[in-house]
Short mmCIF file of C-alpha atoms in Angstrom, two decimals:
data_model
loop_
_atom_site.label_atom_id
_atom_site.label_comp_id
_atom_site.label_asym_id
_atom_site.label_seq_id
_atom_site.Cartn_x
_atom_site.Cartn_y
_atom_site.Cartn_z
CA ILE A 1 84.76 22.11 75.04
CA SER A 2 88.25 20.90 74.17
CA LYS A 3 91.52 22.73 73.70
CA ASP A 4 91.02 22.39 69.95
CA HIS A 5 88.44 25.17 70.17
CA PHE A 6 91.18 27.61 71.18
CA VAL A 7 93.89 26.80 68.64
CA ASP A 8 95.69 29.94 67.40
CA MET A 9 94.20 32.05 70.19
CA LEU A 10 96.84 33.87 72.23
CA PHE A 11 94.40 34.86 74.99
CA VAL A 12 91.04 33.29 75.84
CA THR A 13 88.40 35.54 77.35
CA LYS A 14 85.15 34.74 79.10
CA GLU A 15 83.32 36.02 76.02
CA ASP A 16 85.25 33.53 73.82
CA VAL A 17 84.14 30.63 76.01
CA GLU A 18 80.52 31.82 76.09
CA LYS A 19 80.49 32.16 72.31
CA ILE A 20 81.70 28.58 71.85
CA LEU A 21 79.21 27.28 74.41
CA ASP A 22 76.38 29.08 72.62
CA LYS A 23 77.43 27.59 69.29
CA ASN A 24 77.61 24.08 70.76
CA VAL A 25 74.14 24.45 72.26
CA ALA A 26 72.79 25.76 68.96
CA GLU A 27 74.28 22.84 67.02
CA SER A 28 72.77 20.31 69.44
CA ASP A 29 69.34 21.94 68.95
CA VAL A 30 69.12 20.73 65.34
CA SER A 31 68.54 17.24 63.93
CA TRP A 32 71.12 17.56 61.15
CA ASN A 33 70.90 13.98 59.83
CA VAL A 34 67.14 14.15 59.41
CA ILE A 35 67.39 17.34 57.38
CA GLU A 36 70.17 15.94 55.20
CA ASN A 37 68.31 12.66 54.58
CA ASN A 38 65.14 14.48 53.47
CA ILE A 39 66.83 16.74 50.93
CA ILE A 40 66.40 15.70 47.30
CA GLU A 41 69.02 16.94 44.87
CA GLY A 42 67.69 19.50 42.42
CA ILE A 43 64.62 20.40 44.52
CA VAL A 44 64.60 23.45 46.80
CA PRO A 45 64.30 22.28 50.44
CA TYR A 46 62.05 24.21 52.82
CA LEU A 47 61.98 24.43 56.61
CA VAL A 48 58.69 25.73 57.98
CA PHE A 49 58.31 27.34 61.39
CA GLY A 50 55.00 26.38 62.97
CA GLY A 51 52.68 23.49 63.66
CA GLY A 52 49.09 24.69 63.28
CA GLY A 53 46.55 25.13 60.53
CA HIS A 54 48.46 27.92 58.80
CA THR A 55 51.53 25.68 58.56
CA ASN A 56 49.49 22.84 57.11
CA ASN A 57 47.94 25.19 54.57
CA LEU A 58 51.39 26.31 53.40
CA ILE A 59 52.57 22.70 53.10
CA GLU A 60 49.63 21.98 50.79
CA ILE A 61 50.59 24.97 48.64
CA PHE A 62 53.98 23.32 48.02
CA VAL A 63 52.14 20.17 46.93
CA THR A 64 49.69 22.08 44.70
CA ASN A 65 52.38 24.24 43.14
CA GLU A 66 54.74 21.28 42.71
CA SER A 67 57.60 23.56 43.70
CA GLY A 68 59.99 22.91 46.52
CA MET A 69 60.03 20.18 49.13
CA PRO A 70 59.32 20.72 52.85
CA VAL A 71 61.98 18.74 54.71
CA GLY A 72 61.07 19.52 58.30
CA LEU A 73 59.49 21.81 60.85
CA ILE A 74 60.85 24.20 63.44
CA ASN A 75 58.46 24.02 66.39
CA THR A 76 58.88 25.32 69.94
CA ASP A 77 56.01 23.29 71.45
CA HIS A 78 57.06 19.73 70.63
CA PRO A 79 60.35 17.82 70.98
CA VAL A 80 62.73 17.26 68.12
CA GLY A 81 61.85 13.97 66.45
CA ASN A 82 58.09 14.33 66.73
CA VAL A 83 56.13 14.33 63.48
CA LEU A 84 53.43 16.82 62.44
CA PHE A 85 51.73 16.83 59.03
CA ASP A 86 54.06 13.97 58.03
CA LEU A 87 57.10 16.17 58.62
CA PRO A 88 59.71 15.72 61.35
CA ILE A 89 60.41 18.46 63.86
CA VAL A 90 64.11 19.15 63.33
CA SER A 91 64.60 22.05 65.75
CA ARG A 92 62.81 23.70 68.67
CA SER A 93 64.59 27.01 68.17
CA ALA A 94 64.37 29.74 65.56
CA ASN A 95 66.85 32.13 67.11
CA ASN A 96 69.49 33.89 65.08
CA ASP A 97 72.31 31.47 65.87
CA VAL A 98 70.34 28.36 64.95
CA LEU A 99 69.03 29.85 61.71
CA LYS A 100 72.52 30.94 60.68
CA LEU A 101 73.94 27.48 61.42
CA ILE A 102 71.28 25.82 59.27
CA ARG A 103 71.85 28.40 56.52
CA ASP A 104 75.61 27.79 56.57
CA LYS A 105 75.28 23.98 56.45
CA PHE A 106 72.52 24.03 53.83
CA PRO A 107 73.01 27.16 51.67
CA ASN A 108 70.03 26.33 49.42
CA MET A 109 67.59 25.99 52.32
CA ALA A 110 64.44 28.12 52.15
CA PHE A 111 62.74 29.21 55.36
CA VAL A 112 59.01 29.84 55.76
CA LEU A 113 57.24 31.56 58.65
CA GLY A 114 54.23 29.29 59.09
CA LEU A 115 52.64 31.06 62.05
CA GLY A 116 49.28 32.74 61.53
CA HIS A 117 48.47 36.25 62.70
CA ILE A 118 45.02 36.61 64.26
CA ASN A 119 45.34 38.65 67.47
CA LYS A 120 47.71 40.86 69.48
CA LYS A 121 49.54 37.87 70.98
CA SER A 122 50.25 36.09 67.70
CA GLN A 123 50.96 39.46 66.10
CA LYS A 124 53.81 40.08 68.57
CA ILE A 125 55.19 36.54 68.31
CA ARG A 126 55.14 36.69 64.53
CA LYS A 127 56.90 40.05 64.51
CA ASN A 128 59.70 38.73 66.76
CA LEU A 129 60.14 35.68 64.52
CA MET A 130 60.11 37.87 61.43
CA MET A 131 63.02 39.84 62.87
CA GLU A 132 64.95 36.62 63.65
CA PHE A 133 64.46 35.46 60.06
CA TYR A 134 65.31 38.86 58.65
CA ASN A 135 68.40 39.48 60.78
CA SER A 136 69.85 36.01 60.19
CA GLN A 137 69.69 36.70 56.42
CA VAL A 138 68.25 33.31 55.59
CA TYR A 139 66.51 32.77 52.26
CA CYS A 140 62.77 33.53 52.71
CA PRO A 141 60.98 33.23 49.37
CA ASN A 142 57.51 34.51 48.64
CA ILE A 143 54.97 31.66 48.64
CA ILE A 144 52.32 32.29 45.98
CA HIS A 145 49.52 29.80 45.31
CA LYS A 146 49.23 29.00 41.62
CA ASN A 147 45.46 29.59 41.75
CA CYS A 148 45.59 33.26 42.70
CA VAL A 149 45.77 36.34 40.45
CA VAL A 150 48.89 38.45 40.85
CA GLU A 151 49.51 41.20 38.33
CA PRO A 152 53.06 41.51 36.95
CA SER A 153 53.35 45.15 38.03
CA ILE A 154 53.24 44.42 41.77
CA THR A 155 56.28 44.83 44.03
CA LEU A 156 57.07 42.15 46.61
CA GLY A 157 59.57 42.05 49.45
CA ILE A 158 60.49 38.70 51.04
CA GLY A 159 58.66 36.04 53.00
CA ASN A 160 55.15 36.97 51.84
CA GLN A 161 52.36 34.42 51.43
CA ILE A 162 49.57 34.79 48.89
CA PHE A 163 46.86 32.16 49.16
CA ALA A 164 44.41 30.60 46.69
CA GLN A 165 41.71 32.67 44.97
CA SER A 166 43.17 35.97 46.16
CA VAL A 167 43.64 38.89 43.75
CA VAL A 168 46.54 41.35 43.92
CA SER A 169 46.02 44.12 41.37
CA THR A 170 48.07 46.62 39.42
CA ASN A 171 50.93 48.50 41.10
CA VAL A 172 50.33 47.01 44.55
CA ILE A 173 53.34 47.14 46.89
CA ILE A 174 53.72 44.43 49.54
CA GLY A 175 56.55 44.66 52.06
CA ASN A 176 57.93 41.66 53.97
CA PHE A 177 56.36 38.67 55.74
CA SER A 178 52.76 39.63 55.06
CA ILE A 179 49.84 37.26 54.47
CA ILE A 180 47.25 37.75 51.73
CA ASN A 181 44.82 35.04 52.71
CA THR A 182 42.29 33.03 50.74
CA GLY A 183 39.95 35.05 48.55
CA ALA A 184 41.23 38.49 49.62
CA ILE A 185 41.14 41.28 47.02
CA ILE A 186 43.84 43.95 46.98
CA SER A 187 42.87 46.63 44.47
CA HIS A 188 45.22 48.81 42.40
CA ASP A 189 47.88 50.98 44.02
CA CYS A 190 47.48 49.60 47.55
CA VAL A 191 50.44 49.44 49.93
CA ILE A 192 50.71 46.53 52.36
CA GLU A 193 53.54 47.07 54.84
CA ASP A 194 55.51 44.46 56.83
CA ASN A 195 53.86 41.76 58.97
CA VAL A 196 50.30 42.47 57.84
CA HIS A 197 47.54 39.86 57.62
CA ILE A 198 44.76 40.42 55.10
CA SER A 199 42.28 37.75 56.21
CA PRO A 200 40.07 35.57 53.98
CA GLY A 201 37.49 37.47 51.98
CA ALA A 202 38.71 40.98 52.85
CA VAL A 203 38.43 43.63 50.12
CA LEU A 204 40.70 46.68 49.87
CA GLY A 205 39.69 49.48 47.51
CA GLY A 206 42.21 51.29 45.35
CA GLY A 207 45.01 53.23 47.01
CA VAL A 208 44.55 51.77 50.51
CA THR A 209 47.58 51.62 52.81
CA VAL A 210 47.71 48.99 55.54
CA SER A 211 50.52 49.92 57.90
CA LYS A 212 52.86 47.41 59.56
CA ASP A 213 51.76 44.80 62.10
CA SER A 214 48.06 45.19 61.26
CA ILE A 215 45.32 42.60 60.90
CA ILE A 216 42.41 43.10 58.51
CA GLY A 217 39.71 40.64 59.58
CA MET A 218 37.62 38.31 57.46
CA ASN A 219 35.19 39.93 55.00
CA VAL A 220 36.28 43.45 55.93
CA THR A 221 35.77 46.15 53.29
CA VAL A 222 38.21 49.08 53.29
CA TYR A 223 37.13 51.96 51.07
CA ALA A 224 39.49 53.55 48.54
CA GLY A 225 42.28 55.78 49.82
CA VAL A 226 42.05 54.85 53.51
CA THR A 227 45.28 54.51 55.53
CA ILE A 228 45.13 51.93 58.34
CA PRO A 229 47.51 52.91 61.19
CA PRO A 230 50.29 50.59 62.46
CA GLY A 231 49.25 47.75 64.75
CA SER A 232 45.55 48.01 63.92
CA ILE A 233 43.15 45.11 64.26
CA ILE A 234 40.00 45.50 62.16
CA MET A 235 37.36 43.05 63.32
CA ASN A 236 35.60 40.63 60.96
CA GLY A 237 32.94 42.11 58.72
CA GLU A 238 33.68 45.80 59.35
CA ASN A 239 33.23 48.46 56.66
CA ILE A 240 36.05 50.99 56.98
CA LEU A 241 35.26 54.45 55.58
CA PRO A 242 37.61 57.43 55.13
CA LYS A 243 36.02 59.09 58.16
CA ASP A 244 37.11 56.18 60.37
CA PHE A 245 40.79 57.02 59.78
CA PRO A 246 40.89 60.62 58.55
CA SER A 247 44.14 61.75 56.95
#
């Protein structure tokens, strides 16, 4: 810290110093030159948080859709400079301060939450990251594979991911940061709340509500009109009847 940080400040408090220190640490957490060098003018740049199979799947959606360009990864498990899926890790942090700094330096940057959601542990991690993304007010577009069926009457929040061969039918409402995975079928008038994962091959009948932070396992069938409570995990292959979750 130099005296230049305190120009025009009549009094300097401990909080002022801590704020500047935090900002300096946040700035040093990001590989700014790598991001800048990977951005192509006229193409939306994406930063993806993650480093596993779900991340790689999302990257391939960008390639298939021919929309947007991933320019780097945010990954907490590997050092900045490492390469995964042919993309450089440009930050190890996705906290509010870091995300805001990146947003301010690159106003067109899109952010993608590339962490899957398969158990209680990943469910909690993903929810915390969702709140960091949401509270930092970064741009989180919906990622929709071009080979899925999405009716024009649906309502989408932000940060959702809809994978190949899935079907989202008439008047469906999807909140924020939910995953509709490969081959899932969401029938008419369903409501999918925030941070929900509808796993591959799951089928939801008409008028089903899946409450926030829930996981619907692979090849699950949920009968029409059922409401799944918040934080539920429905195991693979289950048939969920109205009597399982009575109103």
